[in-house]
mmCIF file of C-alpha atoms in Angstrom:
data_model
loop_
_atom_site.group_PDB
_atom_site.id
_atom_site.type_symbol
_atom_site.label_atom_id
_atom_site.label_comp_id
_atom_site.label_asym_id
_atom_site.label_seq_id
_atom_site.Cartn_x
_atom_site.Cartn_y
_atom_site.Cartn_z
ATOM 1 C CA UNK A 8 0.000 0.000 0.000
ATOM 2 C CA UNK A 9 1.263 3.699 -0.565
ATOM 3 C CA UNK A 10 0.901 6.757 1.427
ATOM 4 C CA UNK A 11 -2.600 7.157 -0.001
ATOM 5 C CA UNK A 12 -4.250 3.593 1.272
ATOM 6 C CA UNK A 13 -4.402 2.725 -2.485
ATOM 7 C CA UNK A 14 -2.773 -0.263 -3.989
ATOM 8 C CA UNK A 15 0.362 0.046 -5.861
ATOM 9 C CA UNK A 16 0.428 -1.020 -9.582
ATOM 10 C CA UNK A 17 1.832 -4.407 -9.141
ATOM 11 C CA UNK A 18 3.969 -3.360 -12.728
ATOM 12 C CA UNK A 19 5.107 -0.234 -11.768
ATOM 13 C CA UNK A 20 8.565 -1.890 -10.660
ATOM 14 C CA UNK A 21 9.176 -3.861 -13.724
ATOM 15 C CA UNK A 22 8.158 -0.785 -15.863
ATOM 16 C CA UNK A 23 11.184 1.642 -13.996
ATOM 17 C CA UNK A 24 13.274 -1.330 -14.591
ATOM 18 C CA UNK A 25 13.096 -2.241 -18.238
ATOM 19 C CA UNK A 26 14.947 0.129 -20.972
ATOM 20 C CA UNK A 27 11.653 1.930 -22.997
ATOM 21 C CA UNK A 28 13.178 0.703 -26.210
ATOM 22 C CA UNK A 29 12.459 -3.127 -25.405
ATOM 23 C CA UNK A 30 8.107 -2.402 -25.000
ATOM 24 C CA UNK A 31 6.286 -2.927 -27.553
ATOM 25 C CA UNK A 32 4.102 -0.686 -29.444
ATOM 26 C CA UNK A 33 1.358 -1.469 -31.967
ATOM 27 C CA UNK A 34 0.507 1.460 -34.505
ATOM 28 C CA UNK A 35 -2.779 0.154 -36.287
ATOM 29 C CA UNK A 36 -2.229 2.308 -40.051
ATOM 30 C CA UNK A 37 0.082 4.506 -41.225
ATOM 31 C CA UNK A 38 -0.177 8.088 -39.619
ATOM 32 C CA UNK A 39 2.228 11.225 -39.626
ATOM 33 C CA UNK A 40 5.777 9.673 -41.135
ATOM 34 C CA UNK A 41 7.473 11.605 -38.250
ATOM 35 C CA UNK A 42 5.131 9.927 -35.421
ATOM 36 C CA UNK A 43 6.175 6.585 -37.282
ATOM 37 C CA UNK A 44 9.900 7.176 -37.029
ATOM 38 C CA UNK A 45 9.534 8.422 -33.158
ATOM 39 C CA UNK A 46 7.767 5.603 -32.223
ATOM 40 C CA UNK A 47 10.773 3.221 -33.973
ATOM 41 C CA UNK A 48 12.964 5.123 -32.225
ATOM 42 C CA UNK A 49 11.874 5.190 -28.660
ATOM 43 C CA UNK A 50 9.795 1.833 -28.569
ATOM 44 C CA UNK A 51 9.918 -1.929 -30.018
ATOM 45 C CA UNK A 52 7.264 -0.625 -33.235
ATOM 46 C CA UNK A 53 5.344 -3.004 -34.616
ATOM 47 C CA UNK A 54 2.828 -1.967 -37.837
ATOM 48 C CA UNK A 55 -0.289 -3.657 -38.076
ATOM 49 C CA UNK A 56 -0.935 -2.955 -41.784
ATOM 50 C CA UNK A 57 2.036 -5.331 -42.762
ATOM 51 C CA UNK A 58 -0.350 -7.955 -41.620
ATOM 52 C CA UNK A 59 -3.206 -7.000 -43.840
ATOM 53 C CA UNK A 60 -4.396 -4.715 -40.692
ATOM 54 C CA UNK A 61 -5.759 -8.101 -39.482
ATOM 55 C CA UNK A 62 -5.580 -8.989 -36.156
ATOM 56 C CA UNK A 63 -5.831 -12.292 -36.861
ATOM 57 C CA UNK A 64 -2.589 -12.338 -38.993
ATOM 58 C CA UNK A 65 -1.060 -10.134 -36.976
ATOM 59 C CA UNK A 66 -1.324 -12.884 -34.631
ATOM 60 C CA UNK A 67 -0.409 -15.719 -36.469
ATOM 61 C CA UNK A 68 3.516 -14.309 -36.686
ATOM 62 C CA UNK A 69 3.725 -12.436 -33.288
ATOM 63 C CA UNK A 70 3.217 -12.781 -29.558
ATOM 64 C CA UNK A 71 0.488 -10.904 -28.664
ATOM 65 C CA UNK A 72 1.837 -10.303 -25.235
ATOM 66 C CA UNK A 73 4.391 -8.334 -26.685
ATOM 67 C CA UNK A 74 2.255 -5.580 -27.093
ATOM 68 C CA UNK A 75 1.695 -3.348 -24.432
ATOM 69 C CA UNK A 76 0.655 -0.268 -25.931
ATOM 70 C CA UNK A 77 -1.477 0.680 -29.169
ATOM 71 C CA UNK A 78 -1.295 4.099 -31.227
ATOM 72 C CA UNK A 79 -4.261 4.410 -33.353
ATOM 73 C CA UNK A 80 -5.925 7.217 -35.051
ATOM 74 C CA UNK A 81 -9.209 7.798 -36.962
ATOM 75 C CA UNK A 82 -9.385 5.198 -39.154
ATOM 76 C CA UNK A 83 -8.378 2.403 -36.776
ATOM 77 C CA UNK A 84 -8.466 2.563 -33.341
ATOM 78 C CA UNK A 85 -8.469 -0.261 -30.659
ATOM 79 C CA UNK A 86 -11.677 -2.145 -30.693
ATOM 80 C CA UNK A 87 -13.133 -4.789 -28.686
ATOM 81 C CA UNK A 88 -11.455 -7.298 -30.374
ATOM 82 C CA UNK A 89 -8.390 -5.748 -30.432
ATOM 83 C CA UNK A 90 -8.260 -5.123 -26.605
ATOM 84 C CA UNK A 91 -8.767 -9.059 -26.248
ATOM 85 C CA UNK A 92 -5.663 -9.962 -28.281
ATOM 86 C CA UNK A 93 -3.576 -8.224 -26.365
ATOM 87 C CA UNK A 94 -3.390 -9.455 -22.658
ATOM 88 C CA UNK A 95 -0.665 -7.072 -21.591
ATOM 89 C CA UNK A 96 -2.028 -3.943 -23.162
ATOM 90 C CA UNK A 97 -1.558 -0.835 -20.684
ATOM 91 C CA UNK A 98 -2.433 2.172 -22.988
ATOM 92 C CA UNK A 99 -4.182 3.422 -26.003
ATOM 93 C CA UNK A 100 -2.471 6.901 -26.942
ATOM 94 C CA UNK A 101 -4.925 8.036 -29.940
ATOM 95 C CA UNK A 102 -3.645 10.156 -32.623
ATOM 96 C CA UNK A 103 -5.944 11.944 -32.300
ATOM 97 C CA UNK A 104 -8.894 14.184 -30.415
ATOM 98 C CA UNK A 105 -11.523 11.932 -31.320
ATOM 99 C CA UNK A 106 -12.234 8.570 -29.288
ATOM 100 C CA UNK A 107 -14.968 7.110 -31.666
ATOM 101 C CA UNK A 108 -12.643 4.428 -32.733
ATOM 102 C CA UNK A 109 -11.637 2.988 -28.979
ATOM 103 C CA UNK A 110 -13.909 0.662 -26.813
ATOM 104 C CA UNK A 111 -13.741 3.258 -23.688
ATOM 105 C CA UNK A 112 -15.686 0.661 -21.867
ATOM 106 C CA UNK A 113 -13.962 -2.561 -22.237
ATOM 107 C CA UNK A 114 -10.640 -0.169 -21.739
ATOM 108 C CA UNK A 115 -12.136 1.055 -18.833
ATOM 109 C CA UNK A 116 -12.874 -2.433 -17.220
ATOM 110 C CA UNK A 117 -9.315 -3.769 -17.871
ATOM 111 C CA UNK A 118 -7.542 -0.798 -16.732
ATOM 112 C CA UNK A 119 -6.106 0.504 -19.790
ATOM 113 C CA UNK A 120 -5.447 4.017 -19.797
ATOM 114 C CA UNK A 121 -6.472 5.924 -23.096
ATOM 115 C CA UNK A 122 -4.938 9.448 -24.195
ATOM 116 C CA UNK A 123 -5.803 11.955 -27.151
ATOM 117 C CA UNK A 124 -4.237 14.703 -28.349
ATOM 118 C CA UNK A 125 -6.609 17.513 -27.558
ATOM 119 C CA UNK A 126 -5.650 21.460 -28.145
ATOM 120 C CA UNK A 127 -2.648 20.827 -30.002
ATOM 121 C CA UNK A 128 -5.201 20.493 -33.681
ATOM 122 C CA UNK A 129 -8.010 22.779 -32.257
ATOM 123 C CA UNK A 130 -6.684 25.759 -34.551
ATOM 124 C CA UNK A 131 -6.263 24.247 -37.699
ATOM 125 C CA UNK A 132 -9.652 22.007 -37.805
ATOM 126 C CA UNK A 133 -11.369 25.804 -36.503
ATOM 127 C CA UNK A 134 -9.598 27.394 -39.708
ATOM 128 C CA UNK A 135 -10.644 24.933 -41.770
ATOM 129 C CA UNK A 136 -14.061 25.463 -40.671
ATOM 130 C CA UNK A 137 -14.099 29.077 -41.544
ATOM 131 C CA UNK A 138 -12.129 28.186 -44.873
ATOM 132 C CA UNK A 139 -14.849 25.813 -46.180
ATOM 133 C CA UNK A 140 -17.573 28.731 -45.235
ATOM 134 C CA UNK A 141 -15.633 31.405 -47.441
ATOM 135 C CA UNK A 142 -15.437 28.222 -50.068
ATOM 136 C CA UNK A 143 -18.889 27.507 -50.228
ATOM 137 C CA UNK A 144 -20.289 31.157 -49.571
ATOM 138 C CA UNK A 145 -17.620 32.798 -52.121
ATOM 139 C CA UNK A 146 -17.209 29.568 -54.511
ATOM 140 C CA UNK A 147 -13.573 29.762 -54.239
ATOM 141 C CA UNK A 148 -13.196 26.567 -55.831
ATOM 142 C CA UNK A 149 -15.842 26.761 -58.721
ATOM 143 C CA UNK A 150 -13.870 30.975 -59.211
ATOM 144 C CA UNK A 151 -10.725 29.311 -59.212
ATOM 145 C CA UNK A 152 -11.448 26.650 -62.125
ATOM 146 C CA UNK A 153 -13.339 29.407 -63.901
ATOM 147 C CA UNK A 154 -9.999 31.051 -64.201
ATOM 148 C CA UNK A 155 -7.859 27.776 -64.895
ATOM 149 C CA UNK A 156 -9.907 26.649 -67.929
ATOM 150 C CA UNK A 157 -10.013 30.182 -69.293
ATOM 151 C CA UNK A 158 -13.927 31.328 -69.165
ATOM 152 C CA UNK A 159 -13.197 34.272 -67.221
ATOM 153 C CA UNK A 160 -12.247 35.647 -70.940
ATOM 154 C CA UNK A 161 -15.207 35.228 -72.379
ATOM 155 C CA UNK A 162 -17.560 36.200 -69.371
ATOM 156 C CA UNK A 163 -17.335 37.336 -65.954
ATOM 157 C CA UNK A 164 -17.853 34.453 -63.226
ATOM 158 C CA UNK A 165 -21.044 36.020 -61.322
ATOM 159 C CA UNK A 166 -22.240 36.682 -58.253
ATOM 160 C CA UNK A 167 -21.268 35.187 -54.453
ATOM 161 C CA UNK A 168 -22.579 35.361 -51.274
ATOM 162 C CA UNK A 169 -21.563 37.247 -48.478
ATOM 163 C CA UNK A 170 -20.347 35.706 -45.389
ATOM 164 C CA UNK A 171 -19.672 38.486 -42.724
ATOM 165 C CA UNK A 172 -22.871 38.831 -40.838
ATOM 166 C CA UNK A 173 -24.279 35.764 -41.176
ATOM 167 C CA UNK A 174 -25.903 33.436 -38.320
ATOM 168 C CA UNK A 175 -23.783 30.562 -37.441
ATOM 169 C CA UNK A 176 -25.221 28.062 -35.630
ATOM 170 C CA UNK A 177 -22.732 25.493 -33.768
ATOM 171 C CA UNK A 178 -23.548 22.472 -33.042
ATOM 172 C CA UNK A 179 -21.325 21.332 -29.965
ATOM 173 C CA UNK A 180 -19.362 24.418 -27.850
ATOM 174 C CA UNK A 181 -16.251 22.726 -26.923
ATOM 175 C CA UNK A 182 -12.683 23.537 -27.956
ATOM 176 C CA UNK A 183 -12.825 23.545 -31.098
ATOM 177 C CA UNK A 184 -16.614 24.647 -31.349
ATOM 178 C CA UNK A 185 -15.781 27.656 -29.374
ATOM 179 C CA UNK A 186 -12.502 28.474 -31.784
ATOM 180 C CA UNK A 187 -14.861 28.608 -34.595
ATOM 181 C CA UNK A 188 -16.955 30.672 -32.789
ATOM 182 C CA UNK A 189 -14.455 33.621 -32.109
ATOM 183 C CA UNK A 190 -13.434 33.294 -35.735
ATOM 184 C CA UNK A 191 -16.732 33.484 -37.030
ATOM 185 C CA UNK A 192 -17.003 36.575 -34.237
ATOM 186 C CA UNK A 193 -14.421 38.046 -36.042
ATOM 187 C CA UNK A 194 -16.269 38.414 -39.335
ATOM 188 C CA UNK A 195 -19.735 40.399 -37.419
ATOM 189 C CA UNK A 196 -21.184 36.757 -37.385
ATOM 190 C CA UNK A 197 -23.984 36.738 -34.413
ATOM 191 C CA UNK A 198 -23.640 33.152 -32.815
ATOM 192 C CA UNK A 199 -25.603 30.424 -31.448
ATOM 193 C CA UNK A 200 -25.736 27.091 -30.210
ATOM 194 C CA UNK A 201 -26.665 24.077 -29.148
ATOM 195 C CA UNK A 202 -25.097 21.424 -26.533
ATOM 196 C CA UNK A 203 -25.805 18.916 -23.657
ATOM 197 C CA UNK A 204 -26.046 21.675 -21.553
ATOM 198 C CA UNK A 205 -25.336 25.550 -21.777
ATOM 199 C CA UNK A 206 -21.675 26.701 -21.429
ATOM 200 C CA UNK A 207 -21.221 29.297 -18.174
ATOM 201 C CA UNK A 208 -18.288 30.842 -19.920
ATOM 202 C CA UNK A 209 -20.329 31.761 -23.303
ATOM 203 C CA UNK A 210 -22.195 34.700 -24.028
ATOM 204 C CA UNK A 211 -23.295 33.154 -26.855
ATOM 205 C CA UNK A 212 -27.202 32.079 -27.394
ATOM 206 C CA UNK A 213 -28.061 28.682 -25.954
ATOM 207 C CA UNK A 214 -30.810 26.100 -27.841
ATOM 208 C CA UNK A 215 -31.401 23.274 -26.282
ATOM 209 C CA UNK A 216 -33.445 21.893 -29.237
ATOM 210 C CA UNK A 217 -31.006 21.417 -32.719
ATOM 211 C CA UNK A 218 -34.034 22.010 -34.986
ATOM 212 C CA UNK A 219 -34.464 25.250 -33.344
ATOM 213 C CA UNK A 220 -30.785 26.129 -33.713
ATOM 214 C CA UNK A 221 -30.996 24.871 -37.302
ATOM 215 C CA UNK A 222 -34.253 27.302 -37.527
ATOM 216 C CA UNK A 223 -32.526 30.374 -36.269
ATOM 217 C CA UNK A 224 -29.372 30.278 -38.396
ATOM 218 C CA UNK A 225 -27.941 30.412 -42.006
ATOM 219 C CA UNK A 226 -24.977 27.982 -41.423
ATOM 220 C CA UNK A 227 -25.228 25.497 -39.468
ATOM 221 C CA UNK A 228 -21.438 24.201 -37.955
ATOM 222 C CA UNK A 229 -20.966 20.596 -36.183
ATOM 223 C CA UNK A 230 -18.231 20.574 -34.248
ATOM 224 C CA UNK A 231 -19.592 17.937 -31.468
ATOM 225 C CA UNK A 232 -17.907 14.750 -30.235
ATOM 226 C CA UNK A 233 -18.985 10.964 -31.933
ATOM 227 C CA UNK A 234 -20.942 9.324 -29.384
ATOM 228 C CA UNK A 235 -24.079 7.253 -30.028
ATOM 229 C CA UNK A 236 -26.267 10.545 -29.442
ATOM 230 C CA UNK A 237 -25.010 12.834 -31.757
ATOM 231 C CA UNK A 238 -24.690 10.205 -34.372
ATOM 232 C CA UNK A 239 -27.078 11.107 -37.516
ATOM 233 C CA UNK A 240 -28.106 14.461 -35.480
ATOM 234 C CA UNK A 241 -28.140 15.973 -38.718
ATOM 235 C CA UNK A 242 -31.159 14.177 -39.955
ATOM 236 C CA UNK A 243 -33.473 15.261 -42.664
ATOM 237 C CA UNK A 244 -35.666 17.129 -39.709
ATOM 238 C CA UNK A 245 -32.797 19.352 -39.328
ATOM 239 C CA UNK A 246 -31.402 19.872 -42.757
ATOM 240 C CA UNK A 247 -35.371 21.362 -43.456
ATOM 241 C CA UNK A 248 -35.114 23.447 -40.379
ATOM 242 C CA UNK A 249 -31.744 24.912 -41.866
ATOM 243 C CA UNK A 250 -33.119 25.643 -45.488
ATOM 244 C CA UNK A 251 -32.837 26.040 -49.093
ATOM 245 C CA UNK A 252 -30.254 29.357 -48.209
ATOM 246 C CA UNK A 253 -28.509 27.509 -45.690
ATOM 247 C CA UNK A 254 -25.105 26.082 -45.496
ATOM 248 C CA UNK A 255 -23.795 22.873 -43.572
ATOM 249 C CA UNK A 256 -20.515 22.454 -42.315
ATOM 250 C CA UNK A 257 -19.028 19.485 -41.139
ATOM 251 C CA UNK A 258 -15.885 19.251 -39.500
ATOM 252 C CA UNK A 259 -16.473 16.763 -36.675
ATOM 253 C CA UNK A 260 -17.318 12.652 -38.375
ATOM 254 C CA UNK A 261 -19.077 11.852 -41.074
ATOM 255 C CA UNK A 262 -21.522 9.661 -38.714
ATOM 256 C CA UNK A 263 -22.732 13.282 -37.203
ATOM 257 C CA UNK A 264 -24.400 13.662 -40.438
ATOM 258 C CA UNK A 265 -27.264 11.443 -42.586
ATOM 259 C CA UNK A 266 -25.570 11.178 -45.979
ATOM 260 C CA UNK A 267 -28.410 9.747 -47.917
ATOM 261 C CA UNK A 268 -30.920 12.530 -46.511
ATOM 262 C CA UNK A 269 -27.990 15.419 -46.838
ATOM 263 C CA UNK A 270 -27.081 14.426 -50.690
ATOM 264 C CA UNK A 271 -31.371 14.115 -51.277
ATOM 265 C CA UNK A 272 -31.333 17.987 -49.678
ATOM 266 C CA UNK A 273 -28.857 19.081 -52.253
ATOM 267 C CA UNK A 274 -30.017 17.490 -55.037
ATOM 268 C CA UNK A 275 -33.788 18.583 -54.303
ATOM 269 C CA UNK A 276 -32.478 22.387 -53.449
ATOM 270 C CA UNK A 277 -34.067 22.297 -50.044
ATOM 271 C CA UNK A 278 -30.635 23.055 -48.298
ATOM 272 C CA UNK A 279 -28.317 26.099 -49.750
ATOM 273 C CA UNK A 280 -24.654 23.607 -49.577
ATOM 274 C CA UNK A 281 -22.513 22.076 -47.739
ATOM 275 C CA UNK A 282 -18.342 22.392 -46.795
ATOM 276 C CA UNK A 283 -17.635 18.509 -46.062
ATOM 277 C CA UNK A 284 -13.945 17.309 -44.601
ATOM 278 C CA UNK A 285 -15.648 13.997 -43.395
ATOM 279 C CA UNK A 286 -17.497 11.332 -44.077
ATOM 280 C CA UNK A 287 -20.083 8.278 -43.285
ATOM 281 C CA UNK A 288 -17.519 5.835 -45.077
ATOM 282 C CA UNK A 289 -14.429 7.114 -45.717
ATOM 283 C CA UNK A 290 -12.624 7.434 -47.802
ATOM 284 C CA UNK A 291 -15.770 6.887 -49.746
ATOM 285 C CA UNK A 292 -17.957 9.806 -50.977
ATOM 286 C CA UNK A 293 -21.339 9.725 -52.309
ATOM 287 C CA UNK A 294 -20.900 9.814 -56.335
ATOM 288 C CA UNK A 295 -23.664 13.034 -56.549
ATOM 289 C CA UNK A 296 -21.462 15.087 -54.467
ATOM 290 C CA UNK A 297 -18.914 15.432 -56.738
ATOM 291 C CA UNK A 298 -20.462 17.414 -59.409
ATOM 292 C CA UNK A 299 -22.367 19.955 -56.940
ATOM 293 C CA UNK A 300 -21.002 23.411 -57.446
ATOM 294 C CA UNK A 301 -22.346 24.383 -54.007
ATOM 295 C CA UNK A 302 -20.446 21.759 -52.228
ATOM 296 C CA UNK A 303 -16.624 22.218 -50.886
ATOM 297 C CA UNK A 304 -15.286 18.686 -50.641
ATOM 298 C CA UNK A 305 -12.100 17.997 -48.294
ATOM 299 C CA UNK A 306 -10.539 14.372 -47.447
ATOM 300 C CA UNK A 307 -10.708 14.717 -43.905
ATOM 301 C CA UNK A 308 -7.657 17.112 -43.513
ATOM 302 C CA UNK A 309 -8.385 19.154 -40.551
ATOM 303 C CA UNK A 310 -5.665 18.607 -38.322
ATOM 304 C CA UNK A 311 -3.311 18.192 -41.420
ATOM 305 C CA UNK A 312 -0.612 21.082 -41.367
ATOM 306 C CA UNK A 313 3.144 20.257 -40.788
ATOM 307 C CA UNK A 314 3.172 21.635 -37.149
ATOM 308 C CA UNK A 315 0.052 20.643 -36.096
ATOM 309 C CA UNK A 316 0.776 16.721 -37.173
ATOM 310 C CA UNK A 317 3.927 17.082 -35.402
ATOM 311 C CA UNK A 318 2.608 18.487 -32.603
ATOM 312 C CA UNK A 319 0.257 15.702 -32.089
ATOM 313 C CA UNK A 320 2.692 12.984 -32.690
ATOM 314 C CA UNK A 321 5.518 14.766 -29.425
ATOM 315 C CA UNK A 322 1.935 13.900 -28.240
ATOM 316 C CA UNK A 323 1.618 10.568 -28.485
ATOM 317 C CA UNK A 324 5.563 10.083 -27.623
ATOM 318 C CA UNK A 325 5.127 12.118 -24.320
ATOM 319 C CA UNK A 326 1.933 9.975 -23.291
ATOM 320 C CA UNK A 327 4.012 6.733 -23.809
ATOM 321 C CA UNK A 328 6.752 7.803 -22.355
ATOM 322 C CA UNK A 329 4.795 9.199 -18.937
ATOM 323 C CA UNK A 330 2.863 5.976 -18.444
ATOM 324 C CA UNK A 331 5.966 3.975 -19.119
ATOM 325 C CA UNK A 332 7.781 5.944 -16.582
ATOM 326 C CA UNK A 333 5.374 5.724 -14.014
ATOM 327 C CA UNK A 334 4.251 9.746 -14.395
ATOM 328 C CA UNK A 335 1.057 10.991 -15.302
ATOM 329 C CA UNK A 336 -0.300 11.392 -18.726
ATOM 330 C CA UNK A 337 -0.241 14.434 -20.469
ATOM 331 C CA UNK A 338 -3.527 14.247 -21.906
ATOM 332 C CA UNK A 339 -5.292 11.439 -20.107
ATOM 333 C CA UNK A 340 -8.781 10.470 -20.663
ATOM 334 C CA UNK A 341 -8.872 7.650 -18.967
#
């Protein structure tokens, strides 16, 4: 027992023993290059798509008590099954903010610790946000091939829509939900939202309802955690609320949002358009979306700058580390 009353970690002696180089480390799909070669080397790396990103073959050449910690990211994260292959597992550091993609629960009853890499990507994914507005509201990208395949000399391009002054709408006041929000601010936006439960620290207006958030505003943001709740909360109820004028941006997972009833919208003209940088199956995306002129298409780049990747992968490294040495995570969620 320690000083506390609480019983020691019967490990924690073997882990200050052993050199950090010697544990093994399971990365599930290739990430950030620079997070790849960290984690070769600090740890014993082992890469799970040289197996076919099978488990199961994964298995056939390797111990599977070898592995005591996993790095996974958006696309593959540490499952049930996964869990149960690996009988020493300790950790789960995610490469990412997102947690969609780990079994909390069955991490939770074996003791695994879990970290993300919060903060560190809230910027960029918030810039992103305001950069797919400008692109749908301003048709940056439809302007820009105008100019490319040379119609701008036979005819001006038209007419855009404004975006400073607008209502935004955010679905989901967190970190990043409240960096969009100040950026939006920035541009005489008046803002709104809607959450499990109003924020003390905002001044902005509260819904509790999503279709009357969706009513009240002309683009509609959603920038709200994955969890079996908020999945499909952008249904074809709310898409109506929101409108023929109004715009949809998503920038949290594709699951947030119904892609059958948000290509119908489109294609029927009861919603305005749509900035996308995820979605339901990626890397997937629904075949009609791609010749919409009032849709801004992105493949799920919103943490992707140079410093922001790297930032997130000293992450990762610092998590391992700090569980491996017996110190507390930097980021822990569980």
């Amino acid at each position: 027992m320690n000083q506390t009353g609480k019983e020691k970690n019967p490990n924690l002696k073997k882990i200050s023993g052993i050199k950090m180089k010697s544990i093994g480390v399971l990365m599930t799909c290739p990430m950030h290059k620079y997070l790849e070669q960290q984690l070769e080397t600090h740890f014993n790396l082992f890469k799970l798509w040289h197996c076919n990103s099978s488990i199961t073959e994964f298995l056939k050449t390797h111990q599977g008590n070898t592995i005591r910690a996993v790095v996974g990211d958006t696309n593959i994260g540490a499952d049930a099954e996964l869990i149960a292959s690996f009988p020493n597992l300790e950790i789960v550091a995610s490469y990412s903010v997102g947690l969609d993609k780990i079994d909390l629960r069955k991490c939770e009853e074996k003791g695994i610790r879990v970290a993300n890499t919060p903060d560190v990507l809230t910027d960029d994914v918030a810039d992103l946000a305001i950069g797919l507005i400008l692109g749908v509201l301003r048709r940056i990208c439809a302007s820009d091939e105008y100019v490319r395949i040379g119609k701008w000399k036979d005819a001006d391009f038209g007419l855009a829509t404004k975006f400073s002054g607008k209502s935004v709408g955010i679905v989901g006041l967190g970190r990043i939900g409240t960096a969009i929000a100040k950026r939006a601010e920035a541009f005489g936006c008046s803002i709104s939202y809607f959450s499990r439960s109003q924020k003390p620290f905002a001044n902005y207006k509260f819904y509790s309802n999503i279709i009357d958030l969706a009513t009240s505003c002309q683009i509609l943001i959603v920038a709200c955690a994955l969890t079996e709740e908020t999945r499909h909360i952008i249904n074809r109820e709310v898409i109506d609320a929101l409108g023929p004028k109004g715009i949809l941006i998503n920038i949290g997972r594709g699951a947030h949002v119904d892609e059958t009833e948000l290509v119908s919208a489109l294609l029927e003209g009861r919603l305005g358009g749509a900035g996308l940088d995820v979605y339901e199956n990626e890397p997937e995306v629904p075949e009609e979306l791609l010749g919409l002129g009032n849709v801004v298409l992105q493949p799920h780049v919103g943490s992707d700058t140079v410093e922001t990747s790297d930032a997130m992968a000293d992450l990762v490294i610092s998590n391992l580390k700090a569980h491996f040495s017996n110190k507390p995570l930097l980021t822990p969620v569980i």
